[in-house]
Amino acid sequence: MKHTYKITGMTCNGCRSHVEETLRKVDGVKNAAVDLEKSEAVIEMEKHIPVEVFEAALQKNGGKYHISVPGNTPEKTSENAISGSPSSEVMSHTYKVSGMTCNGCRSHVEEVLQKVEGVKSASVDLENSEATITMKKHIPIEVFEKELQKEGGKYHISEADKSVTPQNETVKKESERSVPEGAMEHRYKISGMTCNGCRSHVEETLQKVDGVKNASVDLEKSEAVISMEKHIPIGIFEDALHKDGSKYHIHSEGSKEKYQVTGMTCNGCRSHVEETLKKVEGVKEVSVDLEKAEAVITAEKPIPVTVLQEALRKDGSTYNVYLPGQDITAPPKPEKPKGTGTGTLSLIHI
């Protein structure tokens, strides 16, 4: 990461060279470039280094040079370095954000980032797929990624200098499509449909979910495009489809799906759940996190959550998996038995 600071006390190129050399020697600094004319230093570091550390390095030999964050007075920074008290340092970082397809997505991502502790403001640019975050102190990028993924969202954040994946190029093209104002649009895979009647039933069910503005289901592609006022966890759609015990299931785009896991109390539980899910047909990879009570499953094809639930129930265990947002207090409903009817045969004594 790179930060720009103000430098005071330099009067010649020798001063500039001395400051540059001193800053480069600070542990964790990859490079430092000092501009005498602008009285600035651009420092590239492996991870965030408090400005007080640089100030202390400049003051080691009783130097007259001071470093501060743009907007802060050098005297204030110097006093903080001496007293050990934190400065009122504010910094801005720009990141790449993938997964946004409309202004509603942009608004959702911006709101999530603004709620992260320590963030003063966040501004998200849909067209450039960027987020500029102003923070009181450095916040690891993993914190932002975790918040974006809490609801099983499709948004991801990465350092701005990393290359944009091909998926982001697709996202950018999709964002050009017309979406109702103030809404966001998500695309899902639907399994279990066999005719236009199925398609119509799924479409009608999804449109009735609270917060949905529109839902369009394509039978041929086995897809649903849902416009919503704000992000709705995928599990809520799954519950809606299963209210009447139907055979339809909803899946995220792509090969990875995140699930909630209940019933685990130790690492042995985690290992058992992971091993059981790996044996399900079509599953390529499983990663279970005990602390987060989550499982991330990579599959060759969309796998209904009920299939995973059934796999865990087979050995009589108390573990269960749910899609984000699903009602975990309600027991999973088994699939309807296949057959031509559910009638019974009785013997009548004459």
PDB file of N, CA, C and O in Angstrom, residues 157-194:
ATOM      1  N   ILE A 157     -13.955  -7.426  -2.485  1.00  0.00           N
ATOM      2  CA  ILE A 157     -13.105  -6.238  -2.474  1.00  0.00           C
ATOM      3  C   ILE A 157     -11.648  -6.674  -2.556  1.00  0.00           C
ATOM      4  O   ILE A 157     -11.265  -7.702  -1.999  1.00  0.00           O
ATOM      5  N   SER A 158     -10.854  -5.916  -3.311  1.00  0.00           N
ATOM      6  CA  SER A 158      -9.441  -6.271  -3.481  1.00  0.00           C
ATOM      7  C   SER A 158      -8.615  -4.994  -3.637  1.00  0.00           C
ATOM      8  O   SER A 158      -9.159  -3.920  -3.868  1.00  0.00           O
ATOM      9  N   GLU A 159      -7.305  -5.139  -3.484  1.00  0.00           N
ATOM     10  CA  GLU A 159      -6.421  -3.991  -3.635  1.00  0.00           C
ATOM     11  C   GLU A 159      -6.544  -3.416  -5.045  1.00  0.00           C
ATOM     12  O   GLU A 159      -6.673  -4.163  -6.018  1.00  0.00           O
ATOM     13  N   ALA A 160      -6.487  -2.110  -5.160  1.00  0.00           N
ATOM     14  CA  ALA A 160      -6.699  -1.441  -6.454  1.00  0.00           C
ATOM     15  C   ALA A 160      -5.641  -1.786  -7.484  1.00  0.00           C
ATOM     16  O   ALA A 160      -5.907  -1.763  -8.684  1.00  0.00           O
ATOM     17  N   ASP A 161      -4.443  -2.168  -7.028  1.00  0.00           N
ATOM     18  CA  ASP A 161      -3.374  -2.434  -7.992  1.00  0.00           C
ATOM     19  C   ASP A 161      -3.386  -3.863  -8.506  1.00  0.00           C
ATOM     20  O   ASP A 161      -2.565  -4.248  -9.321  1.00  0.00           O
ATOM     21  N   LYS A 162      -4.364  -4.671  -8.022  1.00  0.00           N
ATOM     22  CA  LYS A 162      -4.457  -6.039  -8.526  1.00  0.00           C
ATOM     23  C   LYS A 162      -5.259  -6.051  -9.807  1.00  0.00           C
ATOM     24  O   LYS A 162      -6.155  -5.235 -10.005  1.00  0.00           O
ATOM     25  N   SER A 163      -4.952  -6.993 -10.673  1.00  0.00           N
ATOM     26  CA  SER A 163      -5.625  -7.052 -11.972  1.00  0.00           C
ATOM     27  C   SER A 163      -7.081  -7.444 -11.812  1.00  0.00           C
ATOM     28  O   SER A 163      -7.437  -8.195 -10.927  1.00  0.00           O
ATOM     29  N   VAL A 164      -7.937  -6.893 -12.675  1.00  0.00           N
ATOM     30  CA  VAL A 164      -9.358  -7.199 -12.657  1.00  0.00           C
ATOM     31  C   VAL A 164      -9.593  -8.532 -13.332  1.00  0.00           C
ATOM     32  O   VAL A 164      -9.091  -8.784 -14.423  1.00  0.00           O
ATOM     33  N   THR A 165     -10.365  -9.383 -12.689  1.00  0.00           N
ATOM     34  CA  THR A 165     -10.622 -10.714 -13.234  1.00  0.00           C
ATOM     35  C   THR A 165     -11.593 -10.634 -14.405  1.00  0.00           C
ATOM     36  O   THR A 165     -12.361  -9.678 -14.520  1.00  0.00           O
ATOM     37  N   PRO A 166     -11.595 -11.646 -15.264  1.00  0.00           N
ATOM     38  CA  PRO A 166     -12.543 -11.661 -16.380  1.00  0.00           C
ATOM     39  C   PRO A 166     -13.982 -11.542 -15.908  1.00  0.00           C
ATOM     40  O   PRO A 166     -14.823 -10.987 -16.586  1.00  0.00           O
ATOM     41  N   GLN A 167     -14.261 -12.076 -14.683  1.00  0.00           N
ATOM     42  CA  GLN A 167     -15.617 -11.994 -14.169  1.00  0.00           C
ATOM     43  C   GLN A 167     -16.053 -10.539 -14.030  1.00  0.00           C
ATOM     44  O   GLN A 167     -17.193 -10.187 -14.304  1.00  0.00           O
ATOM     45  N   ASN A 168     -15.115  -9.671 -13.618  1.00  0.00           N
ATOM     46  CA  ASN A 168     -15.442  -8.269 -13.459  1.00  0.00           C
ATOM     47  C   ASN A 168     -15.821  -7.614 -14.775  1.00  0.00           C
ATOM     48  O   ASN A 168     -16.632  -6.709 -14.822  1.00  0.00           O
ATOM     49  N   GLU A 169     -15.190  -8.082 -15.864  1.00  0.00           N
ATOM     50  CA  GLU A 169     -15.526  -7.535 -17.183  1.00  0.00           C
ATOM     51  C   GLU A 169     -16.967  -7.878 -17.531  1.00  0.00           C
ATOM     52  O   GLU A 169     -17.705  -7.075 -18.084  1.00  0.00           O
ATOM     53  N   THR A 170     -17.394  -9.103 -17.180  1.00  0.00           N
ATOM     54  CA  THR A 170     -18.769  -9.524 -17.422  1.00  0.00           C
ATOM     55  C   THR A 170     -19.722  -8.687 -16.606  1.00  0.00           C
ATOM     56  O   THR A 170     -20.760  -8.251 -17.068  1.00  0.00           O
ATOM     57  N   VAL A 171     -19.354  -8.459 -15.335  1.00  0.00           N
ATOM     58  CA  VAL A 171     -20.171  -7.658 -14.439  1.00  0.00           C
ATOM     59  C   VAL A 171     -20.382  -6.260 -15.003  1.00  0.00           C
ATOM     60  O   VAL A 171     -21.466  -5.715 -14.969  1.00  0.00           O
ATOM     61  N   LYS A 172     -19.298  -5.694 -15.549  1.00  0.00           N
ATOM     62  CA  LYS A 172     -19.379  -4.340 -16.090  1.00  0.00           C
ATOM     63  C   LYS A 172     -20.368  -4.277 -17.248  1.00  0.00           C
ATOM     64  O   LYS A 172     -21.138  -3.344 -17.378  1.00  0.00           O
ATOM     65  N   LYS A 173     -20.371  -5.275 -18.111  1.00  0.00           N
ATOM     66  CA  LYS A 173     -21.295  -5.301 -19.243  1.00  0.00           C
ATOM     67  C   LYS A 173     -22.722  -5.442 -18.751  1.00  0.00           C
ATOM     68  O   LYS A 173     -23.640  -4.836 -19.262  1.00  0.00           O
ATOM     69  N   GLU A 174     -22.911  -6.298 -17.696  1.00  0.00           N
ATOM     70  CA  GLU A 174     -24.251  -6.527 -17.177  1.00  0.00           C
ATOM     71  C   GLU A 174     -24.812  -5.255 -16.552  1.00  0.00           C
ATOM     72  O   GLU A 174     -26.006  -5.019 -16.550  1.00  0.00           O
ATOM     73  N   SER A 175     -23.923  -4.408 -15.995  1.00  0.00           N
ATOM     74  CA  SER A 175     -24.372  -3.199 -15.325  1.00  0.00           C
ATOM     75  C   SER A 175     -25.007  -2.212 -16.289  1.00  0.00           C
ATOM     76  O   SER A 175     -25.692  -1.289 -15.874  1.00  0.00           O
ATOM     77  N   GLU A 176     -24.762  -2.399 -17.587  1.00  0.00           N
ATOM     78  CA  GLU A 176     -25.308  -1.493 -18.584  1.00  0.00           C
ATOM     79  C   GLU A 176     -26.794  -1.769 -18.849  1.00  0.00           C
ATOM     80  O   GLU A 176     -27.475  -0.984 -19.451  1.00  0.00           O
ATOM     81  N   ARG A 177     -27.279  -2.947 -18.365  1.00  0.00           N
ATOM     82  CA  ARG A 177     -28.684  -3.272 -18.576  1.00  0.00           C
ATOM     83  C   ARG A 177     -29.558  -2.381 -17.707  1.00  0.00           C
ATOM     84  O   ARG A 177     -29.159  -1.931 -16.649  1.00  0.00           O
ATOM     85  N   SER A 178     -30.810  -2.166 -18.155  1.00  0.00           N
ATOM     86  CA  SER A 178     -31.727  -1.321 -17.411  1.00  0.00           C
ATOM     87  C   SER A 178     -32.234  -2.035 -16.169  1.00  0.00           C
ATOM     88  O   SER A 178     -32.707  -3.162 -16.240  1.00  0.00           O
ATOM     89  N   VAL A 179     -32.127  -1.365 -15.023  1.00  0.00           N
ATOM     90  CA  VAL A 179     -32.596  -1.904 -13.751  1.00  0.00           C
ATOM     91  C   VAL A 179     -33.470  -0.837 -13.120  1.00  0.00           C
ATOM     92  O   VAL A 179     -33.160   0.352 -13.193  1.00  0.00           O
ATOM     93  N   PRO A 180     -34.601  -1.235 -12.494  1.00  0.00           N
ATOM     94  CA  PRO A 180     -35.471  -0.238 -11.858  1.00  0.00           C
ATOM     95  C   PRO A 180     -34.682   0.652 -10.908  1.00  0.00           C
ATOM     96  O   PRO A 180     -33.807   0.180 -10.185  1.00  0.00           O
ATOM     97  N   GLU A 181     -35.014   1.959 -10.894  1.00  0.00           N
ATOM     98  CA  GLU A 181     -34.291   2.910 -10.057  1.00  0.00           C
ATOM     99  C   GLU A 181     -34.398   2.528  -8.590  1.00  0.00           C
ATOM    100  O   GLU A 181     -35.473   2.176  -8.095  1.00  0.00           O
ATOM    101  N   GLY A 182     -33.298   2.589  -7.874  1.00  0.00           N
ATOM    102  CA  GLY A 182     -33.283   2.274  -6.451  1.00  0.00           C
ATOM    103  C   GLY A 182     -33.293   0.791  -6.153  1.00  0.00           C
ATOM    104  O   GLY A 182     -33.460   0.379  -5.009  1.00  0.00           O
ATOM    105  N   ALA A 183     -33.096  -0.047  -7.187  1.00  0.00           N
ATOM    106  CA  ALA A 183     -33.115  -1.498  -6.986  1.00  0.00           C
ATOM    107  C   ALA A 183     -31.769  -2.096  -7.355  1.00  0.00           C
ATOM    108  O   ALA A 183     -30.949  -1.470  -8.008  1.00  0.00           O
ATOM    109  N   MET A 184     -31.542  -3.333  -6.875  1.00  0.00           N
ATOM    110  CA  MET A 184     -30.368  -4.077  -7.290  1.00  0.00           C
ATOM    111  C   MET A 184     -30.830  -5.370  -7.938  1.00  0.00           C
ATOM    112  O   MET A 184     -31.939  -5.843  -7.682  1.00  0.00           O
ATOM    113  N   GLU A 185     -30.001  -5.910  -8.781  1.00  0.00           N
ATOM    114  CA  GLU A 185     -30.389  -7.098  -9.539  1.00  0.00           C
ATOM    115  C   GLU A 185     -29.400  -8.236  -9.307  1.00  0.00           C
ATOM    116  O   GLU A 185     -28.194  -8.031  -9.342  1.00  0.00           O
ATOM    117  N   HIS A 186     -29.942  -9.430  -9.044  1.00  0.00           N
ATOM    118  CA  HIS A 186     -29.103 -10.614  -8.853  1.00  0.00           C
ATOM    119  C   HIS A 186     -29.598 -11.736  -9.764  1.00  0.00           C
ATOM    120  O   HIS A 186     -30.798 -11.852 -10.019  1.00  0.00           O
ATOM    121  N   ARG A 187     -28.672 -12.545 -10.213  1.00  0.00           N
ATOM    122  CA  ARG A 187     -29.005 -13.671 -11.076  1.00  0.00           C
ATOM    123  C   ARG A 187     -28.731 -14.980 -10.322  1.00  0.00           C
ATOM    124  O   ARG A 187     -27.693 -15.124  -9.677  1.00  0.00           O
ATOM    125  N   TYR A 188     -29.658 -15.912 -10.380  1.00  0.00           N
ATOM    126  CA  TYR A 188     -29.522 -17.187  -9.680  1.00  0.00           C
ATOM    127  C   TYR A 188     -29.800 -18.356 -10.617  1.00  0.00           C
ATOM    128  O   TYR A 188     -30.444 -18.187 -11.662  1.00  0.00           O
ATOM    129  N   LYS A 189     -29.354 -19.541 -10.231  1.00  0.00           N
ATOM    130  CA  LYS A 189     -29.697 -20.765 -10.949  1.00  0.00           C
ATOM    131  C   LYS A 189     -30.899 -21.396 -10.240  1.00  0.00           C
ATOM    132  O   LYS A 189     -30.993 -21.357  -9.014  1.00  0.00           O
ATOM    133  N   ILE A 190     -31.803 -21.979 -11.019  1.00  0.00           N
ATOM    134  CA  ILE A 190     -32.972 -22.658 -10.461  1.00  0.00           C
ATOM    135  C   ILE A 190     -32.954 -24.110 -10.919  1.00  0.00           C
ATOM    136  O   ILE A 190     -32.801 -24.398 -12.110  1.00  0.00           O
ATOM    137  N   SER A 191     -33.106 -25.045  -9.991  1.00  0.00           N
ATOM    138  CA  SER A 191     -33.182 -26.468 -10.350  1.00  0.00           C
ATOM    139  C   SER A 191     -34.567 -27.008  -9.998  1.00  0.00           C
ATOM    140  O   SER A 191     -35.247 -26.474  -9.123  1.00  0.00           O
ATOM    141  N   GLY A 192     -34.978 -28.045 -10.705  1.00  0.00           N
ATOM    142  CA  GLY A 192     -36.261 -28.690 -10.427  1.00  0.00           C
ATOM    143  C   GLY A 192     -37.373 -28.354 -11.391  1.00  0.00           C
ATOM    144  O   GLY A 192     -38.445 -28.954 -11.342  1.00  0.00           O
ATOM    145  N   MET A 193     -37.156 -27.398 -12.312  1.00  0.00           N
ATOM    146  CA  MET A 193     -38.200 -27.024 -13.270  1.00  0.00           C
ATOM    147  C   MET A 193     -38.184 -27.967 -14.471  1.00  0.00           C
ATOM    148  O   MET A 193     -37.113 -28.291 -14.994  1.00  0.00           O
ATOM    149  N   THR A 194     -39.362 -28.400 -14.903  1.00  0.00           N
ATOM    150  CA  THR A 194     -39.452 -29.299 -16.058  1.00  0.00           C
ATOM    151  C   THR A 194     -40.395 -28.791 -17.139  1.00  0.00           C
ATOM    152  O   THR A 194     -40.410 -29.335 -18.243  1.00  0.00           O
TER     153      THR A 194
END
